Amino acid sequence: MRRALEPKVWGGRASIEEIRLLKAICSHMGDRACRDRANAMLKQKQSQTTGGAP
């Protein structure tokens, strides 16, 4: 599952739900770097969908 999600998330083509799922997978696996990167992507995606609000 993680291998399928990572290219979409890192490429910026994933939905918010897909990013959340990858973040949860990374957290469960103890991969902090992956979790933090997914969290940053999630914040970026959320700001895009809300019109760029901080």
CSV table of N, CA and C in Angstrom, one decimal:
chain,number,residue,atom,x,y,z
A,1,MET,N,0.8,-1.2,0.0
A,1,MET,CA,0.0,0.0,0.0
A,1,MET,C,0.9,1.3,0.0
A,2,ARG,N,1.9,1.2,0.9
A,2,ARG,CA,2.8,2.4,0.9
A,2,ARG,C,3.5,2.7,-0.4
A,3,ARG,N,3.9,1.6,-1.0
A,3,ARG,CA,4.6,1.7,-2.3
A,3,ARG,C,3.7,2.3,-3.4
A,4,ALA,N,2.5,2.0,-3.3
A,4,ALA,CA,1.5,2.6,-4.3
A,4,ALA,C,1.2,4.0,-4.0
A,5,LEU,N,1.2,4.4,-2.8
A,5,LEU,CA,0.8,5.8,-2.4
A,5,LEU,C,2.0,6.8,-2.5
A,6,GLU,N,3.2,6.4,-2.2
A,6,GLU,CA,4.3,7.3,-2.2
A,6,GLU,C,4.5,8.1,-3.5
A,7,PRO,N,4.5,7.4,-4.7
A,7,PRO,CA,4.7,8.2,-5.9
A,7,PRO,C,3.6,9.3,-6.1
A,8,LYS,N,2.4,8.9,-5.8
A,8,LYS,CA,1.3,9.9,-5.9
A,8,LYS,C,1.4,11.1,-5.0
A,9,VAL,N,1.7,10.7,-3.7
A,9,VAL,CA,1.8,11.8,-2.7
A,9,VAL,C,3.0,12.7,-3.0
A,10,TRP,N,4.2,12.1,-3.2
A,10,TRP,CA,5.4,12.9,-3.4
A,10,TRP,C,5.3,13.7,-4.7
A,11,GLY,N,4.6,13.1,-5.7
A,11,GLY,CA,4.4,13.8,-7.0
A,11,GLY,C,3.3,14.9,-6.9
A,12,GLY,N,2.6,15.0,-5.8
A,12,GLY,CA,1.6,16.1,-5.7
A,12,GLY,C,0.3,15.7,-6.3
A,13,ARG,N,0.0,14.5,-6.7
A,13,ARG,CA,-1.2,14.1,-7.3
A,13,ARG,C,-2.2,13.4,-6.4
A,14,ALA,N,-1.9,13.2,-5.1
A,14,ALA,CA,-2.7,12.5,-4.2
A,14,ALA,C,-3.8,13.4,-3.6
A,15,SER,N,-4.9,12.7,-3.2
A,15,SER,CA,-6.0,13.4,-2.5
A,15,SER,C,-5.6,13.6,-1.0
A,16,ILE,N,-6.3,14.4,-0.3
A,16,ILE,CA,-6.1,14.6,1.1
A,16,ILE,C,-6.2,13.3,1.8
A,17,GLU,N,-7.2,12.5,1.5
A,17,GLU,CA,-7.3,11.2,2.1
A,17,GLU,C,-6.1,10.2,1.9
A,18,GLU,N,-5.6,10.3,0.7
A,18,GLU,CA,-4.5,9.4,0.4
A,18,GLU,C,-3.2,9.9,1.1
A,19,ILE,N,-3.1,11.2,1.3
A,19,ILE,CA,-1.9,11.7,2.1
A,19,ILE,C,-2.1,11.3,3.5
A,20,ARG,N,-3.3,11.4,4.0
A,20,ARG,CA,-3.5,11.0,5.4
A,20,ARG,C,-3.2,9.5,5.6
A,21,LEU,N,-3.6,8.7,4.7
A,21,LEU,CA,-3.4,7.3,4.8
A,21,LEU,C,-1.9,7.0,4.8
A,22,LEU,N,-1.1,7.6,3.9
A,22,LEU,CA,0.3,7.4,3.9
A,22,LEU,C,0.9,7.9,5.2
A,23,LYS,N,0.5,9.0,5.7
A,23,LYS,CA,1.0,9.5,7.0
A,23,LYS,C,0.8,8.5,8.1
A,24,ALA,N,-0.4,7.9,8.1
A,24,ALA,CA,-0.7,6.9,9.1
A,24,ALA,C,0.1,5.6,9.0
A,25,ILE,N,0.3,5.2,7.7
A,25,ILE,CA,1.2,4.0,7.5
A,25,ILE,C,2.6,4.3,7.9
A,26,CYS,N,3.1,5.5,7.6
A,26,CYS,CA,4.5,5.8,8.0
A,26,CYS,C,4.6,5.9,9.5
A,27,SER,N,3.6,6.5,10.2
A,27,SER,CA,3.6,6.6,11.6
A,27,SER,C,3.6,5.2,12.2
A,28,HIS,N,2.8,4.3,11.7
A,28,HIS,CA,2.7,2.9,12.2
A,28,HIS,C,4.0,2.2,12.1
A,29,MET,N,4.7,2.5,11.0
A,29,MET,CA,6.0,1.8,10.7
A,29,MET,C,7.2,2.5,11.4
A,30,GLY,N,6.9,3.6,12.1
A,30,GLY,CA,7.9,4.3,12.8
A,30,GLY,C,8.9,5.1,12.0
A,31,ASP,N,8.4,5.4,10.7
A,31,ASP,CA,9.3,6.2,9.8
A,31,ASP,C,8.9,7.6,10.0
A,32,ARG,N,9.7,8.3,10.8
A,32,ARG,CA,9.4,9.7,11.1
A,32,ARG,C,9.6,10.6,10.0
A,33,ALA,N,10.7,10.4,9.2
A,33,ALA,CA,11.0,11.2,8.0
A,33,ALA,C,9.8,11.2,7.0
A,34,CYS,N,9.3,10.0,6.8
A,34,CYS,CA,8.2,9.8,5.9
A,34,CYS,C,6.9,10.5,6.4
A,35,ARG,N,6.7,10.3,7.7
A,35,ARG,CA,5.5,10.9,8.4
A,35,ARG,C,5.6,12.4,8.3
A,36,ASP,N,6.7,13.0,8.6
A,36,ASP,CA,6.9,14.4,8.6
A,36,ASP,C,6.7,15.0,7.2
A,37,ARG,N,7.3,14.3,6.2
A,37,ARG,CA,7.1,14.7,4.8
A,37,ARG,C,5.7,14.6,4.3
A,38,ALA,N,5.0,13.6,4.7
A,38,ALA,CA,3.6,13.4,4.4
A,38,ALA,C,2.7,14.5,5.1
A,39,ASN,N,3.1,14.9,6.3
A,39,ASN,CA,2.4,15.9,7.0
A,39,ASN,C,2.6,17.3,6.3
A,40,ALA,N,3.8,17.5,5.9
A,40,ALA,CA,4.1,18.8,5.1
A,40,ALA,C,3.2,18.8,3.8
A,41,MET,N,3.2,17.7,3.1
A,41,MET,CA,2.4,17.6,1.9
A,41,MET,C,0.9,17.8,2.2
A,42,LEU,N,0.4,17.3,3.3
A,42,LEU,CA,-1.0,17.4,3.7
A,42,LEU,C,-1.3,18.9,4.0
A,43,LYS,N,-0.4,19.6,4.7
A,43,LYS,CA,-0.6,21.0,5.0
A,43,LYS,C,-0.7,21.8,3.7
A,44,GLN,N,0.3,21.5,2.8
A,44,GLN,CA,0.3,22.2,1.5
A,44,GLN,C,-1.0,22.0,0.7
A,45,LYS,N,-1.4,20.7,0.7
A,45,LYS,CA,-2.7,20.4,-0.1
A,45,LYS,C,-3.9,21.1,0.6
A,46,GLN,N,-3.9,21.1,1.9
A,46,GLN,CA,-5.1,21.7,2.6
A,46,GLN,C,-5.1,23.2,2.3
A,47,SER,N,-3.9,23.9,2.3
A,47,SER,CA,-3.9,25.3,2.0
A,47,SER,C,-4.3,25.6,0.6
A,48,GLN,N,-4.0,24.7,-0.3
A,48,GLN,CA,-4.4,24.9,-1.7
A,48,GLN,C,-5.9,24.8,-1.8
A,49,THR,N,-6.5,23.9,-1.1
A,49,THR,CA,-8.0,23.7,-1.2
A,49,THR,C,-8.8,24.7,-0.4
A,50,THR,N,-8.1,25.4,0.5
A,50,THR,CA,-8.8,26.5,1.3
A,50,THR,C,-8.5,27.9,0.8
A,51,GLY,N,-7.8,27.9,-0.4
A,51,GLY,CA,-7.5,29.2,-1.0
A,51,GLY,C,-6.2,29.9,-0.5
A,52,GLY,N,-5.3,29.0,0.1
A,52,GLY,CA,-4.0,29.5,0.5
A,52,GLY,C,-3.9,30.1,1.9
A,53,ALA,N,-4.9,29.9,2.7
A,53,ALA,CA,-4.9,30.4,4.1
A,53,ALA,C,-3.8,29.7,4.8
A,54,PRO,N,-3.1,30.3,5.7
A,54,PRO,CA,-2.1,29.7,6.5
A,54,PRO,C,-2.6,28.7,7.5
